[in-house]
PDB file of C-alpha atoms and ligand atoms in Angstrom:
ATOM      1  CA  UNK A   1      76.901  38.919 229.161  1.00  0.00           C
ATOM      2  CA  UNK A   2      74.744  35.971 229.264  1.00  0.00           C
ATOM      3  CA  UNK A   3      71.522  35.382 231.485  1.00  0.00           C
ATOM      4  CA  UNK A   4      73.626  33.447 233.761  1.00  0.00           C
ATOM      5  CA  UNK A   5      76.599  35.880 234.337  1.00  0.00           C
ATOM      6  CA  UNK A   6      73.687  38.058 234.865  1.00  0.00           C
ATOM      7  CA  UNK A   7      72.278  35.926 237.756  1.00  0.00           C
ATOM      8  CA  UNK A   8      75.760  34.370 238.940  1.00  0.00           C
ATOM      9  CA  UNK A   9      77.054  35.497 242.647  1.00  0.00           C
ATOM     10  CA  UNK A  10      80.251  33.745 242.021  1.00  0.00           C
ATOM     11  CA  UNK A  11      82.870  34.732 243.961  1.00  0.00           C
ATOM     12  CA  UNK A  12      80.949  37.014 245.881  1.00  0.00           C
ATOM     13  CA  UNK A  13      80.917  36.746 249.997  1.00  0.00           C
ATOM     14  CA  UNK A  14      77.731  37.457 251.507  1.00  0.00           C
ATOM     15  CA  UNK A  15      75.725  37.703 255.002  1.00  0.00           C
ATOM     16  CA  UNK A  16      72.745  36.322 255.833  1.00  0.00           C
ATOM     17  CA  UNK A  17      71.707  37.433 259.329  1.00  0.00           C
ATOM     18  CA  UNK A  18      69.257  34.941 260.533  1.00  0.00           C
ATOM     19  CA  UNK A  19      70.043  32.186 258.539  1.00  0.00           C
ATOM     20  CA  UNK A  20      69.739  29.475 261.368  1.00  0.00           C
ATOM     21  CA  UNK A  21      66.200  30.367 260.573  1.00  0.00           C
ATOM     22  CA  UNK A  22      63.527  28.639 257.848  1.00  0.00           C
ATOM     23  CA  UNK A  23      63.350  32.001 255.747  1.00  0.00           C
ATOM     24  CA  UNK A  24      67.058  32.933 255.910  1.00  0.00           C
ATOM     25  CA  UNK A  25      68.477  29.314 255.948  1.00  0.00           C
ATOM     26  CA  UNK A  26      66.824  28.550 252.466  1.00  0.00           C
ATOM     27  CA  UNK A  27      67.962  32.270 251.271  1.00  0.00           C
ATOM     28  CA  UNK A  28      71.366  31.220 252.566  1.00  0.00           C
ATOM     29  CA  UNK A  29      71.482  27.981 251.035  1.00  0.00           C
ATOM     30  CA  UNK A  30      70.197  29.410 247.510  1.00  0.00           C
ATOM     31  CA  UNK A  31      72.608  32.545 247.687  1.00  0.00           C
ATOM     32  CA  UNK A  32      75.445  29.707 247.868  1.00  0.00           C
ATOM     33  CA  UNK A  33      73.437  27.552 245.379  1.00  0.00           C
ATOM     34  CA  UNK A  34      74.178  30.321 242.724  1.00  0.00           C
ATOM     35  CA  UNK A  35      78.232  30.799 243.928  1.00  0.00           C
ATOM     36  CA  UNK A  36      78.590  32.770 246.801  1.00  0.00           C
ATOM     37  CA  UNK A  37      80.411  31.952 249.897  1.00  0.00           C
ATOM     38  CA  UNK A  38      78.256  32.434 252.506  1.00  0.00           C
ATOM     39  CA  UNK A  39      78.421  33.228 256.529  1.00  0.00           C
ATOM     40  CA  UNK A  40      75.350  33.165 258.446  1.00  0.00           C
ATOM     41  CA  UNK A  41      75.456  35.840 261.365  1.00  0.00           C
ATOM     42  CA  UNK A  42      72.820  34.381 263.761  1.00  0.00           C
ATOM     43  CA  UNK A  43      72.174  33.555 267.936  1.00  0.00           C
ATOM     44  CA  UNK A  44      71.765  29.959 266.869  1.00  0.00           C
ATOM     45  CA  UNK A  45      74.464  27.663 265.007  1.00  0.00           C
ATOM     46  CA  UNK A  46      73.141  26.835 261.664  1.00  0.00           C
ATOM     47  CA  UNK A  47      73.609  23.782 259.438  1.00  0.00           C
ATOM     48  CA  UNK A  48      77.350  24.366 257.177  1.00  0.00           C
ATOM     49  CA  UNK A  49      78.152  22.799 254.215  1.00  0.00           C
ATOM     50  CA  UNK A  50      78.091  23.574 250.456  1.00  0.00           C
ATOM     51  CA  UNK A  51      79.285  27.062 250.597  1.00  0.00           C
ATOM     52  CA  UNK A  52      77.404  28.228 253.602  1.00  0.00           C
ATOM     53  CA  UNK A  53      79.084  28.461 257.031  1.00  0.00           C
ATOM     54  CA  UNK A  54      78.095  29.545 260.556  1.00  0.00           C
ATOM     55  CA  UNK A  55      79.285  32.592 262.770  1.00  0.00           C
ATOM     56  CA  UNK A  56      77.550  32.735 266.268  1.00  0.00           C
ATOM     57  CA  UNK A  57      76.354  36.641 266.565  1.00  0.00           C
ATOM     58  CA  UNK A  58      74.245  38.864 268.016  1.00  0.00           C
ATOM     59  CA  UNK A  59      72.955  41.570 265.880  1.00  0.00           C
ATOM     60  CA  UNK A  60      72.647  43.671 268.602  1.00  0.00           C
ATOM     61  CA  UNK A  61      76.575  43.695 269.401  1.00  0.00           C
ATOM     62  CA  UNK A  62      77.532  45.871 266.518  1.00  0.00           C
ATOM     63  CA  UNK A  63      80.877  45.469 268.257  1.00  0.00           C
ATOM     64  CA  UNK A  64      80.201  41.301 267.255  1.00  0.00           C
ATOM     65  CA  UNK A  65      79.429  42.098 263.416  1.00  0.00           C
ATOM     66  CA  UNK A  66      82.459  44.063 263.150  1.00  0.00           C
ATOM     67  CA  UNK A  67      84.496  40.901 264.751  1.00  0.00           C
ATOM     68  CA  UNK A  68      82.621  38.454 262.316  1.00  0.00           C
ATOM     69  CA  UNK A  69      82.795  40.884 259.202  1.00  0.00           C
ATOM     70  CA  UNK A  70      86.534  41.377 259.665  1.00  0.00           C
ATOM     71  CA  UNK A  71      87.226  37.771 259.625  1.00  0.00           C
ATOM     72  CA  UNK A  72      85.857  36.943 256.248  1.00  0.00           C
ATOM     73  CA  UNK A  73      87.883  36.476 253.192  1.00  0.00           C
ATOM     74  CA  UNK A  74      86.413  39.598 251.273  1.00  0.00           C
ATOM     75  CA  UNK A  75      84.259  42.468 252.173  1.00  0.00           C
ATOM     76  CA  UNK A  76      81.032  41.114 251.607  1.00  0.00           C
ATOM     77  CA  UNK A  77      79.174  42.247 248.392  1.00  0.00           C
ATOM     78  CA  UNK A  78      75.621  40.902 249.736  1.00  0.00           C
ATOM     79  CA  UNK A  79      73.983  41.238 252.918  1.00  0.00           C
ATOM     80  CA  UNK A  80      70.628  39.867 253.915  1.00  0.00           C
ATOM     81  CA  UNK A  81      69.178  41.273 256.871  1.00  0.00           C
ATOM     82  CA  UNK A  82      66.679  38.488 258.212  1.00  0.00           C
ATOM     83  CA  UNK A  83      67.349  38.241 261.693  1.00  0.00           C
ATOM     84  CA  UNK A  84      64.121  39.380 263.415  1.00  0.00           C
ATOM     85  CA  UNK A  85      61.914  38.823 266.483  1.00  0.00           C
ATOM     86  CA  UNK A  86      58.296  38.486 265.823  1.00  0.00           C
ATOM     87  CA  UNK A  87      56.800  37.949 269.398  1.00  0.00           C
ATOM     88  CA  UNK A  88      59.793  37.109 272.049  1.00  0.00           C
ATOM     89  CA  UNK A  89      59.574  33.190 272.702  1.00  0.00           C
ATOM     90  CA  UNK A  90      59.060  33.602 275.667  1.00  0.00           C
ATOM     91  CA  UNK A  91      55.887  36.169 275.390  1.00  0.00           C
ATOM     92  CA  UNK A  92      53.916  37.118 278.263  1.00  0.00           C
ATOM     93  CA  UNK A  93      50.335  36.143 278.144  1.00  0.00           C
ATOM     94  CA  UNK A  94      49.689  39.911 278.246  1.00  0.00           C
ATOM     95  CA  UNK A  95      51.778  40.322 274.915  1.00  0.00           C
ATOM     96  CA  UNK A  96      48.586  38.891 272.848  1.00  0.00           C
ATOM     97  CA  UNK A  97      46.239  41.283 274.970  1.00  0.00           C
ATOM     98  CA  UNK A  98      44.645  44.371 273.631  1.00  0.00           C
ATOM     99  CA  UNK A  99      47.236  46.890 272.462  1.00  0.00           C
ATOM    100  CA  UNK A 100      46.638  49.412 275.233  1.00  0.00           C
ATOM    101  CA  UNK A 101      48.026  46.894 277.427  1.00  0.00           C
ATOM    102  CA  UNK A 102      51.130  45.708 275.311  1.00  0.00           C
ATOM    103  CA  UNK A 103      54.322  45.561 277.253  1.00  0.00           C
ATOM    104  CA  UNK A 104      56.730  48.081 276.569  1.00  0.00           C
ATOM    105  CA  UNK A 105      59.631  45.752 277.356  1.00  0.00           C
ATOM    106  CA  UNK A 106      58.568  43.200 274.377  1.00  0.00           C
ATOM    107  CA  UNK A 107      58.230  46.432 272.303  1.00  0.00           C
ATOM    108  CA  UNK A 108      61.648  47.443 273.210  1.00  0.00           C
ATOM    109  CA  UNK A 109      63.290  44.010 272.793  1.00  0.00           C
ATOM    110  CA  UNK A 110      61.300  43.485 269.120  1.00  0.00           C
ATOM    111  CA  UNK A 111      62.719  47.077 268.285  1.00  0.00           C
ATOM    112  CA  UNK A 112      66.195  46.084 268.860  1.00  0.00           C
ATOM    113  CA  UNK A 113      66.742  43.044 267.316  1.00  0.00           C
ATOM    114  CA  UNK A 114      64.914  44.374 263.761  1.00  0.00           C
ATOM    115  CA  UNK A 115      65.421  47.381 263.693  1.00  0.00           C
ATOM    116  CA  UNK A 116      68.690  48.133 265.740  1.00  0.00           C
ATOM    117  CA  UNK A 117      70.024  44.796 264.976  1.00  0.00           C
ATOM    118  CA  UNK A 118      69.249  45.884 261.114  1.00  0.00           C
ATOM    119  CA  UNK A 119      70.384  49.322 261.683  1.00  0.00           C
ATOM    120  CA  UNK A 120      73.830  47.806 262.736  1.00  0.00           C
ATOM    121  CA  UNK A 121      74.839  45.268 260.274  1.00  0.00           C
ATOM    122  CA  UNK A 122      74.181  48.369 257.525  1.00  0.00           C
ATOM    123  CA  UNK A 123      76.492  50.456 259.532  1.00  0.00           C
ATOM    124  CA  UNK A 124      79.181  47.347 259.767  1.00  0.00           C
ATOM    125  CA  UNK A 125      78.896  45.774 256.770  1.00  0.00           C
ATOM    126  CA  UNK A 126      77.783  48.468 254.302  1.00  0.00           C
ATOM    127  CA  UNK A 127      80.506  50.924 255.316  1.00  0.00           C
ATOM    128  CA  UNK A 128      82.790  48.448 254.289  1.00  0.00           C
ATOM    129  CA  UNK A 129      80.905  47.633 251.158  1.00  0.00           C
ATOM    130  CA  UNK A 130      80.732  51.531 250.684  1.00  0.00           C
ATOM    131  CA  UNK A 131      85.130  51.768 250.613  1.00  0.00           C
ATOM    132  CA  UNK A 132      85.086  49.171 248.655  1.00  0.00           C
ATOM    133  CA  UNK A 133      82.302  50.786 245.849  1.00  0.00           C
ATOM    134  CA  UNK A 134      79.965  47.712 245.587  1.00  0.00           C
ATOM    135  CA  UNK A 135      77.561  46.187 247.543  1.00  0.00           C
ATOM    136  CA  UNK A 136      73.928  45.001 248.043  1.00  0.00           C
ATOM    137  CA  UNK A 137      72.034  44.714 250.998  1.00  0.00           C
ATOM    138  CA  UNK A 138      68.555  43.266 250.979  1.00  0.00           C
ATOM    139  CA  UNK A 139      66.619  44.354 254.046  1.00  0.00           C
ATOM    140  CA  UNK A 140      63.607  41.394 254.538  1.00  0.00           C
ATOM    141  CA  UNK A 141      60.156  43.115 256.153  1.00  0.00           C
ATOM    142  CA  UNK A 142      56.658  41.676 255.711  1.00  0.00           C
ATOM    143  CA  UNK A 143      53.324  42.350 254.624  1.00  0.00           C
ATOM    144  CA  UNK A 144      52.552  43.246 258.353  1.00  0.00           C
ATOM    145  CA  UNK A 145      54.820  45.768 258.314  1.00  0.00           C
ATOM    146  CA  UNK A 146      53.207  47.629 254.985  1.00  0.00           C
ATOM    147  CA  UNK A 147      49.775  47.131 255.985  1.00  0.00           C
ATOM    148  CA  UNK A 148      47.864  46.468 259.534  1.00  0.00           C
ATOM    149  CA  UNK A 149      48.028  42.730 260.040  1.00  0.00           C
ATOM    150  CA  UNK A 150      43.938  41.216 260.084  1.00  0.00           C
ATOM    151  CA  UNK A 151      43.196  40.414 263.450  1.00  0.00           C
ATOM    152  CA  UNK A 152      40.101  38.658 262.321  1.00  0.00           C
ATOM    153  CA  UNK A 153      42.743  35.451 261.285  1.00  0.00           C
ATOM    154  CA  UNK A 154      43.342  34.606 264.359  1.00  0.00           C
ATOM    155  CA  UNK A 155      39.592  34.475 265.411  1.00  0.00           C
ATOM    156  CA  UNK A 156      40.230  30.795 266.009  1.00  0.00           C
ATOM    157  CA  UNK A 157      42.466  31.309 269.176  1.00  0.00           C
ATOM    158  CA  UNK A 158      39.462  33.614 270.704  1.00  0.00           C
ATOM    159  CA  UNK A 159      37.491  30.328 270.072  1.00  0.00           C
ATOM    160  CA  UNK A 160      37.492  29.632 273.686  1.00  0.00           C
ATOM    161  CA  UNK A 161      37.386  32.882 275.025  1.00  0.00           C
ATOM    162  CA  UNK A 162      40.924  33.681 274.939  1.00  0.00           C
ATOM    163  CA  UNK A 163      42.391  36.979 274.511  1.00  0.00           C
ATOM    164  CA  UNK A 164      44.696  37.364 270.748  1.00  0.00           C
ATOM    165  CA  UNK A 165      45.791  40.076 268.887  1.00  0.00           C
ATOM    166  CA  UNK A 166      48.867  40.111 266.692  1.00  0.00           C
ATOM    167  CA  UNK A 167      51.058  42.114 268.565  1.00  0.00           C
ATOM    168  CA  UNK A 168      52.215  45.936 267.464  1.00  0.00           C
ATOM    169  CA  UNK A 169      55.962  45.174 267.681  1.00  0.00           C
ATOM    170  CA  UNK A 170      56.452  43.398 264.918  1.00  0.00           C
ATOM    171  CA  UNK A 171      54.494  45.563 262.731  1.00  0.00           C
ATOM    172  CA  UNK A 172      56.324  48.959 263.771  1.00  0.00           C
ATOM    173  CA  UNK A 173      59.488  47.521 263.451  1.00  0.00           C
ATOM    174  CA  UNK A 174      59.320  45.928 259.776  1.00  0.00           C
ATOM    175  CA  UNK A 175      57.944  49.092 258.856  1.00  0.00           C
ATOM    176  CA  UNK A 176      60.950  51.224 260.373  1.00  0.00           C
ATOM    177  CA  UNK A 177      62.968  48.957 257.605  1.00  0.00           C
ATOM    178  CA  UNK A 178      61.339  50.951 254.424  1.00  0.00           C
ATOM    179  CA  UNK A 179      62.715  54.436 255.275  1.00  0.00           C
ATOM    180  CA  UNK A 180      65.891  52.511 256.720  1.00  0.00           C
ATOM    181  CA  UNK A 181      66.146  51.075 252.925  1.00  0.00           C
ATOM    182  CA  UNK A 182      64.987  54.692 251.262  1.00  0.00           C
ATOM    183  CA  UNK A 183      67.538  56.613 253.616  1.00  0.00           C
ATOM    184  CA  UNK A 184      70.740  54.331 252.844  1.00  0.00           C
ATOM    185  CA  UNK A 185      69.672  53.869 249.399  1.00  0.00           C
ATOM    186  CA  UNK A 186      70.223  57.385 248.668  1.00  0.00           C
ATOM    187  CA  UNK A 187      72.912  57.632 251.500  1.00  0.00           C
ATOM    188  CA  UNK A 188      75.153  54.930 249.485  1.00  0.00           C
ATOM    189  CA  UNK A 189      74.059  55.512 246.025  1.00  0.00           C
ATOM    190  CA  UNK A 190      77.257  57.024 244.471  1.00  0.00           C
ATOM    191  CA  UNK A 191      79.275  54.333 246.703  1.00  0.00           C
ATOM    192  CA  UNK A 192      78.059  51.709 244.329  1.00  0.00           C
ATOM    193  CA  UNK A 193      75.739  50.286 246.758  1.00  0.00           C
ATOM    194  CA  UNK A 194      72.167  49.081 246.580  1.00  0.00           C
ATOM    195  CA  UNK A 195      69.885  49.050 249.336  1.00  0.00           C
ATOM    196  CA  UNK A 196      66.370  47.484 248.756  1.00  0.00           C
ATOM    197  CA  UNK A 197      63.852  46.012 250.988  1.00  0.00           C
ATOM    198  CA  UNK A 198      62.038  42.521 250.150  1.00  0.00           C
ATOM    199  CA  UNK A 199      58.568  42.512 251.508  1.00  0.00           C
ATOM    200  CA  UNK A 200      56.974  38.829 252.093  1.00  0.00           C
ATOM    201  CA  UNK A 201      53.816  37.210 253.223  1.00  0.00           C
ATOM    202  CA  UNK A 202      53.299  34.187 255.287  1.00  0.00           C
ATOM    203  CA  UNK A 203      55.534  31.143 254.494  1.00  0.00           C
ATOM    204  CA  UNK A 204      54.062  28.060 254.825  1.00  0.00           C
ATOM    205  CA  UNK A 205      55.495  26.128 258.342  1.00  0.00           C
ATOM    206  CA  UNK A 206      52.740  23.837 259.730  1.00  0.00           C
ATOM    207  CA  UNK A 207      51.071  26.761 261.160  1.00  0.00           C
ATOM    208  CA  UNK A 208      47.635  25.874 262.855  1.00  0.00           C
ATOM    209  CA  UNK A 209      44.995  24.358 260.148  1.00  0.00           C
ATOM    210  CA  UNK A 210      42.667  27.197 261.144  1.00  0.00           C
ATOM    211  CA  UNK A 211      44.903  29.792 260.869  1.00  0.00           C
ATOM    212  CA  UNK A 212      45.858  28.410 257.081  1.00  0.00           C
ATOM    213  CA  UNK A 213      42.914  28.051 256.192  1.00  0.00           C
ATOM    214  CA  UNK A 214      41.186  31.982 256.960  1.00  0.00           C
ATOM    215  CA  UNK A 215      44.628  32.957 255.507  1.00  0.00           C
ATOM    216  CA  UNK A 216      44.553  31.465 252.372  1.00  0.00           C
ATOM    217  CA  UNK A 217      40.855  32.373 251.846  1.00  0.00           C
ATOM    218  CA  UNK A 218      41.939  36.160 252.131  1.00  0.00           C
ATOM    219  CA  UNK A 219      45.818  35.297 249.634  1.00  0.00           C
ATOM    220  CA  UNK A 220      44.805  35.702 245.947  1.00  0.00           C
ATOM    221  CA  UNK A 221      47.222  32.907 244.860  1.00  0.00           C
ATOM    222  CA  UNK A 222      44.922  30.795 247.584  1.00  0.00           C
ATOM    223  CA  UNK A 223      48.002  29.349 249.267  1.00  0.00           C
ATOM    224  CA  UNK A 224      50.874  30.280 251.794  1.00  0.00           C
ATOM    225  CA  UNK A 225      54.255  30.907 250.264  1.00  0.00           C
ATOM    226  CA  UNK A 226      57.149  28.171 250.125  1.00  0.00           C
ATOM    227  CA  UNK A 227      60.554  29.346 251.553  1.00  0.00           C
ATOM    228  CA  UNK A 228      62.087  28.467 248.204  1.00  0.00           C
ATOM    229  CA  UNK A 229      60.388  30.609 246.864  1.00  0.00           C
ATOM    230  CA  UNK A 230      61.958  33.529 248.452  1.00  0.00           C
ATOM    231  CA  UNK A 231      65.368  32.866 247.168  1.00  0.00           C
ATOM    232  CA  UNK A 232      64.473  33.882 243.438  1.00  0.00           C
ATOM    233  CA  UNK A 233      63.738  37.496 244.338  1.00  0.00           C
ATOM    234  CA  UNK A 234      66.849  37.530 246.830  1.00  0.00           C
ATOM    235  CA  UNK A 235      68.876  36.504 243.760  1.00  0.00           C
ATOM    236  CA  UNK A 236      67.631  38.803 241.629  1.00  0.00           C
ATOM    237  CA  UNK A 237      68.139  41.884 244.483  1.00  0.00           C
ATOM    238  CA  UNK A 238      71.531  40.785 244.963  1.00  0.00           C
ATOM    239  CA  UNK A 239      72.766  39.611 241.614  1.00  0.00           C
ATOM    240  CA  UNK A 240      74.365  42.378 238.682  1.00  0.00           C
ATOM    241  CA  UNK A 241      70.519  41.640 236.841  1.00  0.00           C
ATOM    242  CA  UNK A 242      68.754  44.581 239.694  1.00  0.00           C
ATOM    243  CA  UNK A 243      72.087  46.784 239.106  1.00  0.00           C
ATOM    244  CA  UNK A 244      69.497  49.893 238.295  1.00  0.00           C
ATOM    245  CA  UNK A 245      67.228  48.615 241.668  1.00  0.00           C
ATOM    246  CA  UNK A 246      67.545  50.871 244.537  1.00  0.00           C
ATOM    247  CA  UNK A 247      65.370  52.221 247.234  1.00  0.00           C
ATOM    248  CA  UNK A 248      63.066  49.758 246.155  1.00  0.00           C
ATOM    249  CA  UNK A 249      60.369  47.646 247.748  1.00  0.00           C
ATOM    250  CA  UNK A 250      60.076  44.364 246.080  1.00  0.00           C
ATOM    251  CA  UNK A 251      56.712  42.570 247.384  1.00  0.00           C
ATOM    252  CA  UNK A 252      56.355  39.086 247.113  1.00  0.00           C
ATOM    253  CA  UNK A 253      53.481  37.889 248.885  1.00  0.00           C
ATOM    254  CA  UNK A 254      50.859  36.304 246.707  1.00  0.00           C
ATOM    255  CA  UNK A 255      49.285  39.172 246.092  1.00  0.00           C
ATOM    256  CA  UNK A 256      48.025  40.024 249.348  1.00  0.00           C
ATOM    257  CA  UNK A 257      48.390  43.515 249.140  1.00  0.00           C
ATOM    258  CA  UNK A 258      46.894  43.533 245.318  1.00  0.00           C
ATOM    259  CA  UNK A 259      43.172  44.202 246.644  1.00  0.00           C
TER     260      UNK A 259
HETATM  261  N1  NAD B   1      58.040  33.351 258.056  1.00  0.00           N
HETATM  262  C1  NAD B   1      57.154  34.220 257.589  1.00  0.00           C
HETATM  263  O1  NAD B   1      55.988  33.907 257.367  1.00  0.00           O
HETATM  264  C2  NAD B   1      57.597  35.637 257.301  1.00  0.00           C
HETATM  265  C3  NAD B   1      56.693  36.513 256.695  1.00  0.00           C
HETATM  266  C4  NAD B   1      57.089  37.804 256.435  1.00  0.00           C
HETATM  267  C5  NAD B   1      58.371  38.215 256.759  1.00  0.00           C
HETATM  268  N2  NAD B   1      59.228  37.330 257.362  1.00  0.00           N
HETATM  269  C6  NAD B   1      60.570  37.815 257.719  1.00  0.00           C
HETATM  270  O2  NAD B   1      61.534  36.896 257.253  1.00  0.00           O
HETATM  271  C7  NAD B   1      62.659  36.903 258.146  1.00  0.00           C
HETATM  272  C8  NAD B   1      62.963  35.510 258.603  1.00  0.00           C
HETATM  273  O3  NAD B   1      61.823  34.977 259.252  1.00  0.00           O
HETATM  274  P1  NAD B   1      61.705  33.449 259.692  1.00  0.00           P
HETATM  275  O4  NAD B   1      60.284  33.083 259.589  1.00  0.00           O
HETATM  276  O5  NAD B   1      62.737  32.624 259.002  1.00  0.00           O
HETATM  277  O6  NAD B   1      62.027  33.560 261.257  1.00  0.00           O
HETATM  278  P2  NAD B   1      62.818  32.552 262.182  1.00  0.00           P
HETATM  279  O7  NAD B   1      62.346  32.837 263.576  1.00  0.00           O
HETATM  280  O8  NAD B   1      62.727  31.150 261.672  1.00  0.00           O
HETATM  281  O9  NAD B   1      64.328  33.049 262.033  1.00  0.00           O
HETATM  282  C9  NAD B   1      64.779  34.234 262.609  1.00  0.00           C
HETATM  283  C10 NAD B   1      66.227  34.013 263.007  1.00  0.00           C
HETATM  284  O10 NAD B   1      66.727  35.236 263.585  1.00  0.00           O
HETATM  285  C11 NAD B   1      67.608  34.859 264.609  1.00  0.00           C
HETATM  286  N3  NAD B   1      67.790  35.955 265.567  1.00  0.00           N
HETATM  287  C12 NAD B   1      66.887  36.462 266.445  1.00  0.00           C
HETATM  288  N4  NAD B   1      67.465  37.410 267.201  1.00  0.00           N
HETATM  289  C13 NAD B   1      68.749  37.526 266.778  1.00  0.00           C
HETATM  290  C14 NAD B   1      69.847  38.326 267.170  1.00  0.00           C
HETATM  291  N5  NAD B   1      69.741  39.219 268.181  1.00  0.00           N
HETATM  292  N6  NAD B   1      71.026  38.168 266.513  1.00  0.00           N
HETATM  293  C15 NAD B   1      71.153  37.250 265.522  1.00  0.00           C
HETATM  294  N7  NAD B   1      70.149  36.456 265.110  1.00  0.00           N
HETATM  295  C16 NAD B   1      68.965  36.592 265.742  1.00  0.00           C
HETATM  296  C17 NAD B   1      66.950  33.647 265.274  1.00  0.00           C
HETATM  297  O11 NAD B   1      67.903  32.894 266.033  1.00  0.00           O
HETATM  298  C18 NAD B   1      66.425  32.903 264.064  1.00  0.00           C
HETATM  299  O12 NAD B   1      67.349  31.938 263.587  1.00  0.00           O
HETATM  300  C19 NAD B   1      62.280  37.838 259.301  1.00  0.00           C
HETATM  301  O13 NAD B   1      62.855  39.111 259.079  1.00  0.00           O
HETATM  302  C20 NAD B   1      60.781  37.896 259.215  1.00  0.00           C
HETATM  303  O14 NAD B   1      60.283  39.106 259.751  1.00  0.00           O
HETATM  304  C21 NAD B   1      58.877  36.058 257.638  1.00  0.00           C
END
C-alpha cells in the first residue's frame, strides 16, 4: 500500500452534518477532494458540486437521518458530526448574563442539537455502518468543551458596561461528545467501527479585532486556525492511515491546551 491508498477515501460515501457551515463545508469539500461522495445533512442548503451534495435535515429528527441515510448509494463509511449550536441566533440578552441567570430553554435547545442531534446520527448512521463491519465517525467538539472557556477574552464587550460571559451551553454539550466517542468506541469496536472525537480551537472568521487579538496573545502558534486546516486531521480520522485510532481525542488547536 502506498501513502496515498493510505490517505485515499475513494469510493467511500460519507456525512457531514453541518456542512452548510464554514468548519464542515471545508471538511466536506476536502473529504470529496480526496474521493468520497459526499452528502451534507444540514438545516441550511449548502453549495453542491465536485462530489459534495446537499440533503435538507434536521439532526434532531432521527426519523429525517434515517430518510436521508437510506437514500444514499452505500452505507456511509464516514460520518462527521459538525452540526452544532453555539449560542441560538437568536439569543436573549440574558443568554450572555451571569451563569446563575442562564436560560434553561437555550440550555435545552444547545443540548439537543449537539448532543442529541450527535447522539442520533451515531444511532442512524453507525448502526448501519456497524451491519455492514466498517465505518468511521468523527465527532467535532472544541477546546471549550475540554477546558473552561476564558471569560477574560471577551473583556472588550464589557468595555461599555455591558454584561458577557460565554455561555455554559456550549461548553457542557461539546464535552458530553468525549464519553459519547469513549462509549461507542468501545460499543462498536469489534463491528469494525471507529469512533473518535476531533477537538479544535477558534477558526479564524472576521471575528471582532479585539477579540483576535487577546486570543491570539493567549494561542502558542500566535494565530487563529484556518478552516483548511481542519480537513488534514479529518482525513487522517477517517482514512485506512488511523485504522488502529479509536476512542481517541485528536486536539488540534494551536496548542492552546499545551500550557
Ligand atoms: N468555528 C470555530 O471556531 C470552532 C471552534 C471549535 C469547534 N467548532 C465546532 O466545529 C463545528 C462547526 O462549527 P462552525 O464554526 O462551522 O459552525 P457554523 O455555525 O458555521 O455551522 C454549523 C452548522 O450546523 C447547522 N445546524 C445547526 N442546527 C442544526 C440541526 N438541528 N440540524 C442540522 N444542521 C444544523 C447550521 O445550519 C450550520 O450550517 C461545530 O461542531 C463547532 O462546535 C468550531
Amino acid at each position: 500500500m502506498t501513502l496515498t491508498d493510505l490517505f485515499s477515501l475513494d469510493g467511500r460515501v460519507a456525512v457531514v452534518t453541518g456542512g452548510a457551515g464554514q468548519v464542515g463545508g471545508e471538511i466536506a469539500r476536502g473529504l470529496a477532494a480526496c474521493g468520497a461522495k459526499v452528502a451534507i445533512f444540514d438545516l441550511l442548503a449548502a453549495p453542491e458540486g465536485d462530489g459534495v451534495r446537499s440533503v435538507v435535515v434536521d439532526v434532531t429528527d432521527r426519523a429525517a437521518i434515517e430518510r436521508a441515510t437510506a437514500e444514499l448509494s452505500d452505507v456511509p463509511h464516514i460520518l462527521v458530526n459538525a452540526a452544532a449550536l453555539d449560542s441560538p441566533p437568536d439569543a436573549p440578552a440574558e443568554e450572555v448574563g451571569p451563569f446563575e441567570d442562564y436560560p434553561s430553554e437555550s440550555f435545552d435547545e444547545v443540548m439537543q442539537v449537539n448532543v442529541k442531534g450527535t447522539l442520533f446520527a451515531c444511532q442512524a448512521i453507525g448502526a448501519r455502518m456497524a451491519a455492514k463491519g466498517r465505518g468511521s465517525i468523527v465527532n467535532v467538539s472544541s477546546v471549550y468543551g475540554m477546558l473552561s472557556p476564558v471569560q477574560e477574552l471577551y473583556d472588550f464587550r464589557r468595555a461599555d458596561g455591558e454584561t458577557f460571559f460565554k455561555p455554559i451551553a456550549y461548553s457542557v454539550s461539546k464535552s458530553a461528545l468525549y464519553n459519547l466517542t469513549r462509549y461507542l468506541a468501545t460499543y462498536w469496536a469489534k463491528s469494525g467501527v471507529r469512533v473518535n472525537t476531533l477537538t479544535l480551537a477558534g477558526v479564524w472568521n472576521d471575528q471582532p479585532a479585539e477579540f483576535v487579538d487577546a486570543y491570539t496573545a493567549r494561542m502558542p502558534l500566535g494565530r487563529m486556525a484556518e478552516a483548511k486546516e481542519v480537513v488534514g486531521p479529518v482525513v487522517f480520522l477517517a482514512s485506512d492511515a488511523s485504522s488502529y485510532v479509536t476512542g481517541a481525542n485528536v486536539v488540534v488547536d494551536g496548542g492552546w491546551s499545551a500550557w
